[in-house]
Amino acid sequence: MQKLPFGLTPDTELFCPLEPHIEALNVLTFAINSGEALVKVTGEVGTGKTMLCRLLLNQLDTNRRTAYIPYPKLSARELKFSLAKELGIRISTECRDDQLTQRIQTRLLNLNKKHGPVVLVIDEAQVLDNDGLETLRLFTNLETEQHKLLQIVLFAQPELDVKLANSKLRQIKQRIVFSYHLKPLNTGQVCAYVKKRLESVGSTQIRYSVFANWLVHHYSKGIPRIINILCHKALLLSFGQNKDSINAINLIKAAKDTESVNTWIQNHTKLIAALVAVLASSSAMAFWGIG
């Protein structure tokens, strides 16, 4: 095994090209290539937004100038300073707001001549306050006669959509021409995800059954981060038992030790046991021709 297959760090080498994430990347690529000023990708915690963010930055690095702000819980002024730093501008903290904006615009114009519009990628955009969002809107006004000087990509939890529903932010909401919402993985996608992660680190001999996959999907609700946690713990338990599988028993143990999992099975163990007993009894009666 070259590396851990289910680490929580968004490792682009372990990216699994499943439909939701490929669709999101296609939307981002098309929006950026079309010159749109603002594009948004939302998804619940753990659905793979940061992985997409890194994939996009890697994809754009070769031919476009990028700026990256990973956690924008900043005032409007601090947001401007962060952008200026990403653009390589040295500015005194005593610089007036109008001077700061002018320096940024000048830098964007110069970069535009060599690389085209700068792509600003913001992760965790749901933490932006109204002033920060309004600052971004004003940045989208910076343009030449042909195209925008700055294109902005927002990765955020659904709370951003709640903020944008505020009528005070309707101007920036109207600027978002393309958006995509990442959905949890279905059962088949969970299976493909787990097997791809194992293959990526050379662990193709580890067994993974249909029932184990059902449990992973049930417990994780299709959220990649929870899938990683469950499979990582189940593998550790299996290795401790000298086994090479992600099996049901160890998944159940892993789920009991994991926050944010679907607890329906744990909450209904008596009901499940009763149903199993009834089914077993019915099968036995049918076999012997009773009833």
PDB file of C-alpha atoms in Angstrom:
ATOM      1  CA  MET A   1       0.000   0.000   0.000  1.00  0.00           C
ATOM      2  CA  GLN A   2       1.605   3.234  -1.183  1.00  0.00           C
ATOM      3  CA  LYS A   3      -0.478   5.529   1.039  1.00  0.00           C
ATOM      4  CA  LEU A   4      -3.629   5.453   3.146  1.00  0.00           C
ATOM      5  CA  PRO A   5      -6.606   5.170   0.768  1.00  0.00           C
ATOM      6  CA  PHE A   6      -9.109   6.950   3.006  1.00  0.00           C
ATOM      7  CA  GLY A   7      -7.254   9.918   4.453  1.00  0.00           C
ATOM      8  CA  LEU A   8      -9.265  13.073   5.073  1.00  0.00           C
ATOM      9  CA  THR A   9      -6.839  15.418   3.291  1.00  0.00           C
ATOM     10  CA  PRO A  10      -8.215  16.280  -0.186  1.00  0.00           C
ATOM     11  CA  ASP A  11      -5.565  14.433  -2.232  1.00  0.00           C
ATOM     12  CA  THR A  12      -6.182  15.025  -5.946  1.00  0.00           C
ATOM     13  CA  GLU A  13      -4.279  11.824  -6.799  1.00  0.00           C
ATOM     14  CA  LEU A  14      -7.137   9.903  -5.164  1.00  0.00           C
ATOM     15  CA  PHE A  15      -9.882  11.785  -7.008  1.00  0.00           C
ATOM     16  CA  CYS A  16     -12.685   9.511  -8.195  1.00  0.00           C
ATOM     17  CA  PRO A  17     -14.333  10.918 -11.360  1.00  0.00           C
ATOM     18  CA  LEU A  18     -17.952  10.309 -10.421  1.00  0.00           C
ATOM     19  CA  GLU A  19     -20.886  12.003 -12.131  1.00  0.00           C
ATOM     20  CA  PRO A  20     -21.625  14.751  -9.535  1.00  0.00           C
ATOM     21  CA  HIS A  21     -18.018  15.947  -9.396  1.00  0.00           C
ATOM     22  CA  ILE A  22     -17.388  15.686 -13.143  1.00  0.00           C
ATOM     23  CA  GLU A  23     -20.578  17.658 -13.827  1.00  0.00           C
ATOM     24  CA  ALA A  24     -19.476  20.325 -11.345  1.00  0.00           C
ATOM     25  CA  LEU A  25     -16.027  20.574 -12.975  1.00  0.00           C
ATOM     26  CA  ASN A  26     -17.627  20.848 -16.405  1.00  0.00           C
ATOM     27  CA  VAL A  27     -19.868  23.681 -15.209  1.00  0.00           C
ATOM     28  CA  LEU A  28     -16.870  25.509 -13.710  1.00  0.00           C
ATOM     29  CA  THR A  29     -14.722  25.023 -16.796  1.00  0.00           C
ATOM     30  CA  PHE A  30     -17.454  26.183 -19.158  1.00  0.00           C
ATOM     31  CA  ALA A  31     -18.292  29.233 -17.012  1.00  0.00           C
ATOM     32  CA  ILE A  32     -14.641  30.304 -16.774  1.00  0.00           C
ATOM     33  CA  ASN A  33     -13.955  29.732 -20.469  1.00  0.00           C
ATOM     34  CA  SER A  34     -17.105  31.699 -21.287  1.00  0.00           C
ATOM     35  CA  GLY A  35     -15.772  34.674 -19.350  1.00  0.00           C
ATOM     36  CA  GLU A  36     -18.501  34.720 -16.687  1.00  0.00           C
ATOM     37  CA  ALA A  37     -17.758  36.959 -13.725  1.00  0.00           C
ATOM     38  CA  LEU A  38     -19.229  34.789 -10.973  1.00  0.00           C
ATOM     39  CA  VAL A  39     -19.906  31.072 -10.573  1.00  0.00           C
ATOM     40  CA  LYS A  40     -20.943  29.084  -7.495  1.00  0.00           C
ATOM     41  CA  VAL A  41     -20.679  25.472  -6.309  1.00  0.00           C
ATOM     42  CA  THR A  42     -22.545  24.481  -3.159  1.00  0.00           C
ATOM     43  CA  GLY A  43     -22.774  21.239  -1.220  1.00  0.00           C
ATOM     44  CA  GLU A  44     -23.223  19.871   2.258  1.00  0.00           C
ATOM     45  CA  VAL A  45     -20.240  19.433   4.569  1.00  0.00           C
ATOM     46  CA  GLY A  46     -18.001  16.629   3.308  1.00  0.00           C
ATOM     47  CA  THR A  47     -19.364  16.322  -0.240  1.00  0.00           C
ATOM     48  CA  GLY A  48     -16.005  17.118  -1.874  1.00  0.00           C
ATOM     49  CA  LYS A  49     -16.011  20.877  -2.474  1.00  0.00           C
ATOM     50  CA  THR A  50     -12.403  21.398  -1.371  1.00  0.00           C
ATOM     51  CA  MET A  51     -11.253  18.508  -3.580  1.00  0.00           C
ATOM     52  CA  LEU A  52     -12.989  20.197  -6.536  1.00  0.00           C
ATOM     53  CA  CYS A  53     -11.436  23.494  -5.550  1.00  0.00           C
ATOM     54  CA  ARG A  54      -7.929  21.988  -5.688  1.00  0.00           C
ATOM     55  CA  LEU A  55      -8.619  20.182  -8.943  1.00  0.00           C
ATOM     56  CA  LEU A  56      -9.772  23.443 -10.503  1.00  0.00           C
ATOM     57  CA  LEU A  57      -6.684  25.318  -9.277  1.00  0.00           C
ATOM     58  CA  ASN A  58      -4.412  22.579 -10.653  1.00  0.00           C
ATOM     59  CA  GLN A  59      -6.250  22.661 -13.960  1.00  0.00           C
ATOM     60  CA  LEU A  60      -6.000  26.448 -14.286  1.00  0.00           C
ATOM     61  CA  ASP A  61      -2.425  26.852 -13.064  1.00  0.00           C
ATOM     62  CA  THR A  62      -0.774  26.175 -16.392  1.00  0.00           C
ATOM     63  CA  ASN A  63      -2.486  28.870 -18.435  1.00  0.00           C
ATOM     64  CA  ARG A  64      -4.271  31.285 -16.104  1.00  0.00           C
ATOM     65  CA  ARG A  65      -3.265  33.490 -13.186  1.00  0.00           C
ATOM     66  CA  THR A  66      -5.185  32.428 -10.076  1.00  0.00           C
ATOM     67  CA  ALA A  67      -5.794  33.777  -6.587  1.00  0.00           C
ATOM     68  CA  TYR A  68      -6.977  31.581  -3.721  1.00  0.00           C
ATOM     69  CA  ILE A  69      -8.641  32.531  -0.434  1.00  0.00           C
ATOM     70  CA  PRO A  70      -9.334  29.352   1.613  1.00  0.00           C
ATOM     71  CA  TYR A  71     -11.324  30.854   4.495  1.00  0.00           C
ATOM     72  CA  PRO A  72     -12.780  34.327   3.875  1.00  0.00           C
ATOM     73  CA  LYS A  73     -14.094  35.176   7.349  1.00  0.00           C
ATOM     74  CA  LEU A  74     -12.782  38.678   6.811  1.00  0.00           C
ATOM     75  CA  SER A  75     -14.035  42.225   6.810  1.00  0.00           C
ATOM     76  CA  ALA A  76     -14.480  43.874   3.423  1.00  0.00           C
ATOM     77  CA  ARG A  77     -11.148  45.682   3.856  1.00  0.00           C
ATOM     78  CA  GLU A  78      -9.350  42.509   4.931  1.00  0.00           C
ATOM     79  CA  LEU A  79     -10.782  40.742   1.897  1.00  0.00           C
ATOM     80  CA  LYS A  80      -9.274  43.391  -0.365  1.00  0.00           C
ATOM     81  CA  PHE A  81      -5.894  43.032   1.349  1.00  0.00           C
ATOM     82  CA  SER A  82      -6.055  39.242   0.927  1.00  0.00           C
ATOM     83  CA  LEU A  83      -6.722  39.630  -2.793  1.00  0.00           C
ATOM     84  CA  ALA A  84      -3.932  42.184  -3.099  1.00  0.00           C
ATOM     85  CA  LYS A  85      -1.499  39.771  -1.410  1.00  0.00           C
ATOM     86  CA  GLU A  86      -2.553  36.951  -3.746  1.00  0.00           C
ATOM     87  CA  LEU A  87      -1.897  39.262  -6.705  1.00  0.00           C
ATOM     88  CA  GLY A  88       1.586  40.050  -5.425  1.00  0.00           C
ATOM     89  CA  ILE A  89       0.852  43.654  -4.432  1.00  0.00           C
ATOM     90  CA  ARG A  90       2.730  45.119  -1.472  1.00  0.00           C
ATOM     91  CA  ILE A  91       0.511  47.614   0.321  1.00  0.00           C
ATOM     92  CA  SER A  92       0.818  49.417   3.624  1.00  0.00           C
ATOM     93  CA  THR A  93      -1.952  48.722   6.142  1.00  0.00           C
ATOM     94  CA  GLU A  94      -2.483  52.493   6.241  1.00  0.00           C
ATOM     95  CA  CYS A  95      -3.482  52.565   2.559  1.00  0.00           C
ATOM     96  CA  ARG A  96      -6.902  54.158   1.980  1.00  0.00           C
ATOM     97  CA  ASP A  97      -9.699  51.980   0.550  1.00  0.00           C
ATOM     98  CA  ASP A  98      -9.889  53.930  -2.694  1.00  0.00           C
ATOM     99  CA  GLN A  99      -6.107  53.634  -3.179  1.00  0.00           C
ATOM    100  CA  LEU A 100      -6.262  49.909  -2.399  1.00  0.00           C
ATOM    101  CA  THR A 101      -8.991  49.334  -4.980  1.00  0.00           C
ATOM    102  CA  GLN A 102      -7.068  51.341  -7.570  1.00  0.00           C
ATOM    103  CA  ARG A 103      -3.882  49.331  -6.960  1.00  0.00           C
ATOM    104  CA  ILE A 104      -5.821  46.090  -7.387  1.00  0.00           C
ATOM    105  CA  GLN A 105      -7.423  47.311 -10.613  1.00  0.00           C
ATOM    106  CA  THR A 106      -4.072  48.375 -12.040  1.00  0.00           C
ATOM    107  CA  ARG A 107      -2.530  45.017 -11.177  1.00  0.00           C
ATOM    108  CA  LEU A 108      -5.466  43.166 -12.755  1.00  0.00           C
ATOM    109  CA  LEU A 109      -5.093  45.217 -15.940  1.00  0.00           C
ATOM    110  CA  ASN A 110      -1.396  44.350 -16.165  1.00  0.00           C
ATOM    111  CA  LEU A 111      -2.008  40.662 -15.530  1.00  0.00           C
ATOM    112  CA  ASN A 112      -4.822  40.660 -18.061  1.00  0.00           C
ATOM    113  CA  LYS A 113      -2.406  41.637 -20.849  1.00  0.00           C
ATOM    114  CA  LYS A 114      -0.332  38.481 -20.228  1.00  0.00           C
ATOM    115  CA  HIS A 115      -2.718  35.886 -18.798  1.00  0.00           C
ATOM    116  CA  GLY A 116      -6.265  37.089 -19.407  1.00  0.00           C
ATOM    117  CA  PRO A 117      -8.715  37.555 -16.524  1.00  0.00           C
ATOM    118  CA  VAL A 118      -7.499  36.480 -13.074  1.00  0.00           C
ATOM    119  CA  VAL A 119      -9.525  33.653 -11.519  1.00  0.00           C
ATOM    120  CA  LEU A 120     -10.244  34.213  -7.821  1.00  0.00           C
ATOM    121  CA  VAL A 121     -11.238  30.987  -6.046  1.00  0.00           C
ATOM    122  CA  ILE A 122     -12.861  31.290  -2.613  1.00  0.00           C
ATOM    123  CA  ASP A 123     -13.479  28.224  -0.445  1.00  0.00           C
ATOM    124  CA  GLU A 124     -15.908  28.207   2.518  1.00  0.00           C
ATOM    125  CA  ALA A 125     -17.681  31.199   0.956  1.00  0.00           C
ATOM    126  CA  GLN A 126     -20.680  30.758   3.256  1.00  0.00           C
ATOM    127  CA  VAL A 127     -18.742  32.629   5.974  1.00  0.00           C
ATOM    128  CA  LEU A 128     -18.623  35.830   3.900  1.00  0.00           C
ATOM    129  CA  ASP A 129     -20.735  38.560   5.456  1.00  0.00           C
ATOM    130  CA  ASN A 130     -22.920  40.974   3.471  1.00  0.00           C
ATOM    131  CA  ASP A 131     -20.140  43.538   3.162  1.00  0.00           C
ATOM    132  CA  GLY A 132     -17.744  40.882   1.876  1.00  0.00           C
ATOM    133  CA  LEU A 133     -20.261  39.707  -0.726  1.00  0.00           C
ATOM    134  CA  GLU A 134     -20.897  43.290  -1.804  1.00  0.00           C
ATOM    135  CA  THR A 135     -17.130  43.800  -2.164  1.00  0.00           C
ATOM    136  CA  LEU A 136     -16.981  40.785  -4.484  1.00  0.00           C
ATOM    137  CA  ARG A 137     -19.869  42.212  -6.516  1.00  0.00           C
ATOM    138  CA  LEU A 138     -17.990  45.468  -6.980  1.00  0.00           C
ATOM    139  CA  PHE A 139     -14.922  43.530  -8.130  1.00  0.00           C
ATOM    140  CA  THR A 140     -17.016  41.928 -10.873  1.00  0.00           C
ATOM    141  CA  ASN A 141     -17.514  45.451 -12.266  1.00  0.00           C
ATOM    142  CA  LEU A 142     -13.805  45.678 -13.128  1.00  0.00           C
ATOM    143  CA  GLU A 143     -13.540  45.048 -16.853  1.00  0.00           C
ATOM    144  CA  THR A 144     -12.105  46.059 -20.183  1.00  0.00           C
ATOM    145  CA  GLU A 145     -14.260  46.663 -23.255  1.00  0.00           C
ATOM    146  CA  GLN A 146     -13.992  42.945 -24.103  1.00  0.00           C
ATOM    147  CA  HIS A 147     -14.118  41.008 -20.840  1.00  0.00           C
ATOM    148  CA  LYS A 148     -13.928  40.970 -17.045  1.00  0.00           C
ATOM    149  CA  LEU A 149     -10.621  41.532 -15.266  1.00  0.00           C
ATOM    150  CA  LEU A 150     -11.580  39.170 -12.435  1.00  0.00           C
ATOM    151  CA  GLN A 151     -13.604  35.958 -12.487  1.00  0.00           C
ATOM    152  CA  ILE A 152     -14.789  34.682  -9.116  1.00  0.00           C
ATOM    153  CA  VAL A 153     -15.525  31.059  -8.171  1.00  0.00           C
ATOM    154  CA  LEU A 154     -17.329  30.439  -4.871  1.00  0.00           C
ATOM    155  CA  PHE A 155     -17.307  27.064  -3.093  1.00  0.00           C
ATOM    156  CA  ALA A 156     -19.771  27.054  -0.213  1.00  0.00           C
ATOM    157  CA  GLN A 157     -22.144  25.184   2.034  1.00  0.00           C
ATOM    158  CA  PRO A 158     -25.891  25.694   1.389  1.00  0.00           C
ATOM    159  CA  GLU A 159     -25.928  28.500   3.971  1.00  0.00           C
ATOM    160  CA  LEU A 160     -24.613  30.772   1.226  1.00  0.00           C
ATOM    161  CA  ASP A 161     -27.862  30.284  -0.718  1.00  0.00           C
ATOM    162  CA  VAL A 162     -29.785  31.302   2.394  1.00  0.00           C
ATOM    163  CA  LYS A 163     -27.762  34.519   2.579  1.00  0.00           C
ATOM    164  CA  LEU A 164     -28.229  35.236  -1.110  1.00  0.00           C
ATOM    165  CA  ALA A 165     -31.998  34.941  -0.696  1.00  0.00           C
ATOM    166  CA  ASN A 166     -31.832  38.236   1.227  1.00  0.00           C
ATOM    167  CA  SER A 167     -33.202  41.014  -0.996  1.00  0.00           C
ATOM    168  CA  LYS A 168     -30.257  43.218   0.044  1.00  0.00           C
ATOM    169  CA  LEU A 169     -27.957  40.850  -1.858  1.00  0.00           C
ATOM    170  CA  ARG A 170     -30.076  40.509  -4.980  1.00  0.00           C
ATOM    171  CA  GLN A 171     -27.490  42.380  -7.055  1.00  0.00           C
ATOM    172  CA  ILE A 172     -24.740  39.835  -6.488  1.00  0.00           C
ATOM    173  CA  LYS A 173     -27.222  36.950  -6.806  1.00  0.00           C
ATOM    174  CA  GLN A 174     -28.124  38.177 -10.291  1.00  0.00           C
ATOM    175  CA  ARG A 175     -24.446  38.092 -11.282  1.00  0.00           C
ATOM    176  CA  ILE A 176     -24.251  34.307 -10.667  1.00  0.00           C
ATOM    177  CA  VAL A 177     -24.933  32.961 -14.143  1.00  0.00           C
ATOM    178  CA  PHE A 178     -23.814  29.382 -13.461  1.00  0.00           C
ATOM    179  CA  SER A 179     -24.150  27.364 -10.259  1.00  0.00           C
ATOM    180  CA  TYR A 180     -24.038  23.708  -9.271  1.00  0.00           C
ATOM    181  CA  HIS A 181     -25.163  21.845  -6.157  1.00  0.00           C
ATOM    182  CA  LEU A 182     -23.203  18.731  -5.187  1.00  0.00           C
ATOM    183  CA  LYS A 183     -25.484  15.869  -4.159  1.00  0.00           C
ATOM    184  CA  PRO A 184     -24.520  12.887  -1.967  1.00  0.00           C
ATOM    185  CA  LEU A 185     -23.424   9.699  -3.741  1.00  0.00           C
ATOM    186  CA  ASN A 186     -25.893   6.921  -4.483  1.00  0.00           C
ATOM    187  CA  THR A 187     -25.187   3.253  -3.664  1.00  0.00           C
ATOM    188  CA  GLY A 188     -23.472   2.489  -6.970  1.00  0.00           C
ATOM    189  CA  GLN A 189     -21.334   5.637  -6.757  1.00  0.00           C
ATOM    190  CA  VAL A 190     -20.278   4.751  -3.197  1.00  0.00           C
ATOM    191  CA  CYS A 191     -19.055   1.358  -4.451  1.00  0.00           C
ATOM    192  CA  ALA A 192     -17.136   2.968  -7.329  1.00  0.00           C
ATOM    193  CA  TYR A 193     -15.676   5.570  -4.935  1.00  0.00           C
ATOM    194  CA  VAL A 194     -14.385   3.012  -2.418  1.00  0.00           C
ATOM    195  CA  LYS A 195     -12.916   0.722  -5.086  1.00  0.00           C
ATOM    196  CA  LYS A 196     -11.255   3.644  -6.896  1.00  0.00           C
ATOM    197  CA  ARG A 197      -9.599   4.821  -3.666  1.00  0.00           C
ATOM    198  CA  LEU A 198      -8.295   1.309  -3.021  1.00  0.00           C
ATOM    199  CA  GLU A 199      -7.019   0.940  -6.583  1.00  0.00           C
ATOM    200  CA  SER A 200      -5.308   4.340  -6.445  1.00  0.00           C
ATOM    201  CA  VAL A 201      -3.027   3.192  -3.611  1.00  0.00           C
ATOM    202  CA  GLY A 202      -2.440  -0.318  -4.950  1.00  0.00           C
ATOM    203  CA  SER A 203      -4.831  -2.108  -2.573  1.00  0.00           C
ATOM    204  CA  THR A 204      -6.816  -4.078  -5.131  1.00  0.00           C
ATOM    205  CA  GLN A 205      -6.717  -7.293  -3.041  1.00  0.00           C
ATOM    206  CA  ILE A 206      -8.845  -5.858  -0.217  1.00  0.00           C
ATOM    207  CA  ARG A 207     -12.288  -7.457  -0.303  1.00  0.00           C
ATOM    208  CA  TYR A 208     -15.391  -5.276  -0.297  1.00  0.00           C
ATOM    209  CA  SER A 209     -18.785  -6.964  -0.462  1.00  0.00           C
ATOM    210  CA  VAL A 210     -22.168  -5.755  -1.684  1.00  0.00           C
ATOM    211  CA  PHE A 211     -23.497  -5.846   1.893  1.00  0.00           C
ATOM    212  CA  ALA A 212     -20.494  -3.888   3.185  1.00  0.00           C
ATOM    213  CA  ASN A 213     -21.166  -1.288   0.472  1.00  0.00           C
ATOM    214  CA  TRP A 214     -24.825  -1.081   1.527  1.00  0.00           C
ATOM    215  CA  LEU A 215     -23.734  -0.424   5.108  1.00  0.00           C
ATOM    216  CA  VAL A 216     -21.234   2.249   4.041  1.00  0.00           C
ATOM    217  CA  HIS A 217     -23.910   4.010   2.015  1.00  0.00           C
ATOM    218  CA  HIS A 218     -26.458   3.712   4.809  1.00  0.00           C
ATOM    219  CA  TYR A 219     -24.162   5.030   7.530  1.00  0.00           C
ATOM    220  CA  SER A 220     -22.536   7.779   5.437  1.00  0.00           C
ATOM    221  CA  LYS A 221     -25.688   8.918   3.590  1.00  0.00           C
ATOM    222  CA  GLY A 222     -23.435   9.171   0.547  1.00  0.00           C
ATOM    223  CA  ILE A 223     -21.113  11.825   2.016  1.00  0.00           C
ATOM    224  CA  PRO A 224     -17.509  11.165   0.861  1.00  0.00           C
ATOM    225  CA  ARG A 225     -15.894  12.435   4.072  1.00  0.00           C
ATOM    226  CA  ILE A 226     -17.969  10.049   6.214  1.00  0.00           C
ATOM    227  CA  ILE A 227     -17.240   7.224   3.749  1.00  0.00           C
ATOM    228  CA  ASN A 228     -13.519   7.875   4.238  1.00  0.00           C
ATOM    229  CA  ILE A 229     -13.814   7.863   8.027  1.00  0.00           C
ATOM    230  CA  LEU A 230     -15.839   4.626   8.129  1.00  0.00           C
ATOM    231  CA  CYS A 231     -13.631   2.745   5.664  1.00  0.00           C
ATOM    232  CA  HIS A 232     -10.439   3.978   7.332  1.00  0.00           C
ATOM    233  CA  LYS A 233     -11.584   2.719  10.742  1.00  0.00           C
ATOM    234  CA  ALA A 234     -12.926  -0.559   9.337  1.00  0.00           C
ATOM    235  CA  LEU A 235      -9.620  -1.212   7.561  1.00  0.00           C
ATOM    236  CA  LEU A 236      -7.620  -0.540  10.720  1.00  0.00           C
ATOM    237  CA  LEU A 237      -9.804  -2.997  12.628  1.00  0.00           C
ATOM    238  CA  SER A 238      -9.416  -5.595   9.870  1.00  0.00           C
ATOM    239  CA  PHE A 239      -5.633  -5.221   9.720  1.00  0.00           C
ATOM    240  CA  GLY A 240      -5.526  -5.682  13.495  1.00  0.00           C
ATOM    241  CA  GLN A 241      -7.345  -8.994  12.950  1.00  0.00           C
ATOM    242  CA  ASN A 242      -4.980  -9.986  10.090  1.00  0.00           C
ATOM    243  CA  LYS A 243      -7.815  -9.691   7.580  1.00  0.00           C
ATOM    244  CA  ASP A 244      -7.808  -7.923   4.218  1.00  0.00           C
ATOM    245  CA  SER A 245     -11.393  -6.751   3.913  1.00  0.00           C
ATOM    246  CA  ILE A 246     -13.790  -3.931   4.663  1.00  0.00           C
ATOM    247  CA  ASN A 247     -16.374  -6.139   6.331  1.00  0.00           C
ATOM    248  CA  ALA A 248     -19.802  -5.613   7.887  1.00  0.00           C
ATOM    249  CA  ILE A 249     -18.838  -6.279  11.512  1.00  0.00           C
ATOM    250  CA  ASN A 250     -15.986  -3.788  11.484  1.00  0.00           C
ATOM    251  CA  LEU A 251     -18.121  -1.215   9.669  1.00  0.00           C
ATOM    252  CA  ILE A 252     -20.765  -1.487  12.396  1.00  0.00           C
ATOM    253  CA  LYS A 253     -18.035  -1.017  15.027  1.00  0.00           C
ATOM    254  CA  ALA A 254     -16.640   1.961  13.090  1.00  0.00           C
ATOM    255  CA  ALA A 255     -20.093   3.535  12.844  1.00  0.00           C
ATOM    256  CA  LYS A 256     -20.603   3.298  16.608  1.00  0.00           C
ATOM    257  CA  ASP A 257     -17.380   5.274  17.056  1.00  0.00           C
ATOM    258  CA  THR A 258     -18.158   7.945  14.438  1.00  0.00           C
ATOM    259  CA  GLU A 259     -20.062  11.201  14.703  1.00  0.00           C
ATOM    260  CA  SER A 260     -22.546  12.317  12.025  1.00  0.00           C
ATOM    261  CA  VAL A 261     -23.444   8.834  10.777  1.00  0.00           C
ATOM    262  CA  ASN A 262     -26.978   7.650  10.065  1.00  0.00           C
ATOM    263  CA  THR A 263     -27.964   5.986  13.361  1.00  0.00           C
ATOM    264  CA  TRP A 264     -31.154   4.290  12.145  1.00  0.00           C
ATOM    265  CA  ILE A 265     -29.709   0.773  12.465  1.00  0.00           C
ATOM    266  CA  GLN A 266     -28.400   1.379  15.998  1.00  0.00           C
ATOM    267  CA  ASN A 267     -31.710   2.923  17.015  1.00  0.00           C
ATOM    268  CA  HIS A 268     -33.760   0.014  15.658  1.00  0.00           C
ATOM    269  CA  THR A 269     -31.676  -3.050  16.502  1.00  0.00           C
ATOM    270  CA  LYS A 270     -34.598  -4.740  18.302  1.00  0.00           C
ATOM    271  CA  LEU A 271     -36.909  -4.167  15.341  1.00  0.00           C
ATOM    272  CA  ILE A 272     -34.300  -5.506  12.914  1.00  0.00           C
ATOM    273  CA  ALA A 273     -33.710  -8.570  15.095  1.00  0.00           C
ATOM    274  CA  ALA A 274     -37.470  -9.215  15.259  1.00  0.00           C
ATOM    275  CA  LEU A 275     -37.826  -8.903  11.468  1.00  0.00           C
ATOM    276  CA  VAL A 276     -34.904 -11.269  10.904  1.00  0.00           C
ATOM    277  CA  ALA A 277     -36.510 -13.758  13.309  1.00  0.00           C
ATOM    278  CA  VAL A 278     -39.869 -13.492  11.506  1.00  0.00           C
ATOM    279  CA  LEU A 279     -38.243 -13.938   8.093  1.00  0.00           C
ATOM    280  CA  ALA A 280     -36.227 -16.893   9.337  1.00  0.00           C
ATOM    281  CA  SER A 281     -39.350 -18.444  10.853  1.00  0.00           C
ATOM    282  CA  SER A 282     -41.361 -17.880   7.648  1.00  0.00           C
ATOM    283  CA  SER A 283     -38.599 -19.464   5.574  1.00  0.00           C
ATOM    284  CA  ALA A 284     -38.481 -22.484   7.875  1.00  0.00           C
ATOM    285  CA  MET A 285     -42.279 -22.880   7.757  1.00  0.00           C
ATOM    286  CA  ALA A 286     -42.275 -22.665   3.960  1.00  0.00           C
ATOM    287  CA  PHE A 287     -39.491 -25.229   3.773  1.00  0.00           C
ATOM    288  CA  TRP A 288     -41.397 -27.738   5.901  1.00  0.00           C
ATOM    289  CA  GLY A 289     -44.745 -26.922   4.281  1.00  0.00           C
ATOM    290  CA  ILE A 290     -46.291 -25.590   7.499  1.00  0.00           C
ATOM    291  CA  GLY A 291     -49.079 -22.958   7.469  1.00  0.00           C
TER     292      GLY A 291
END
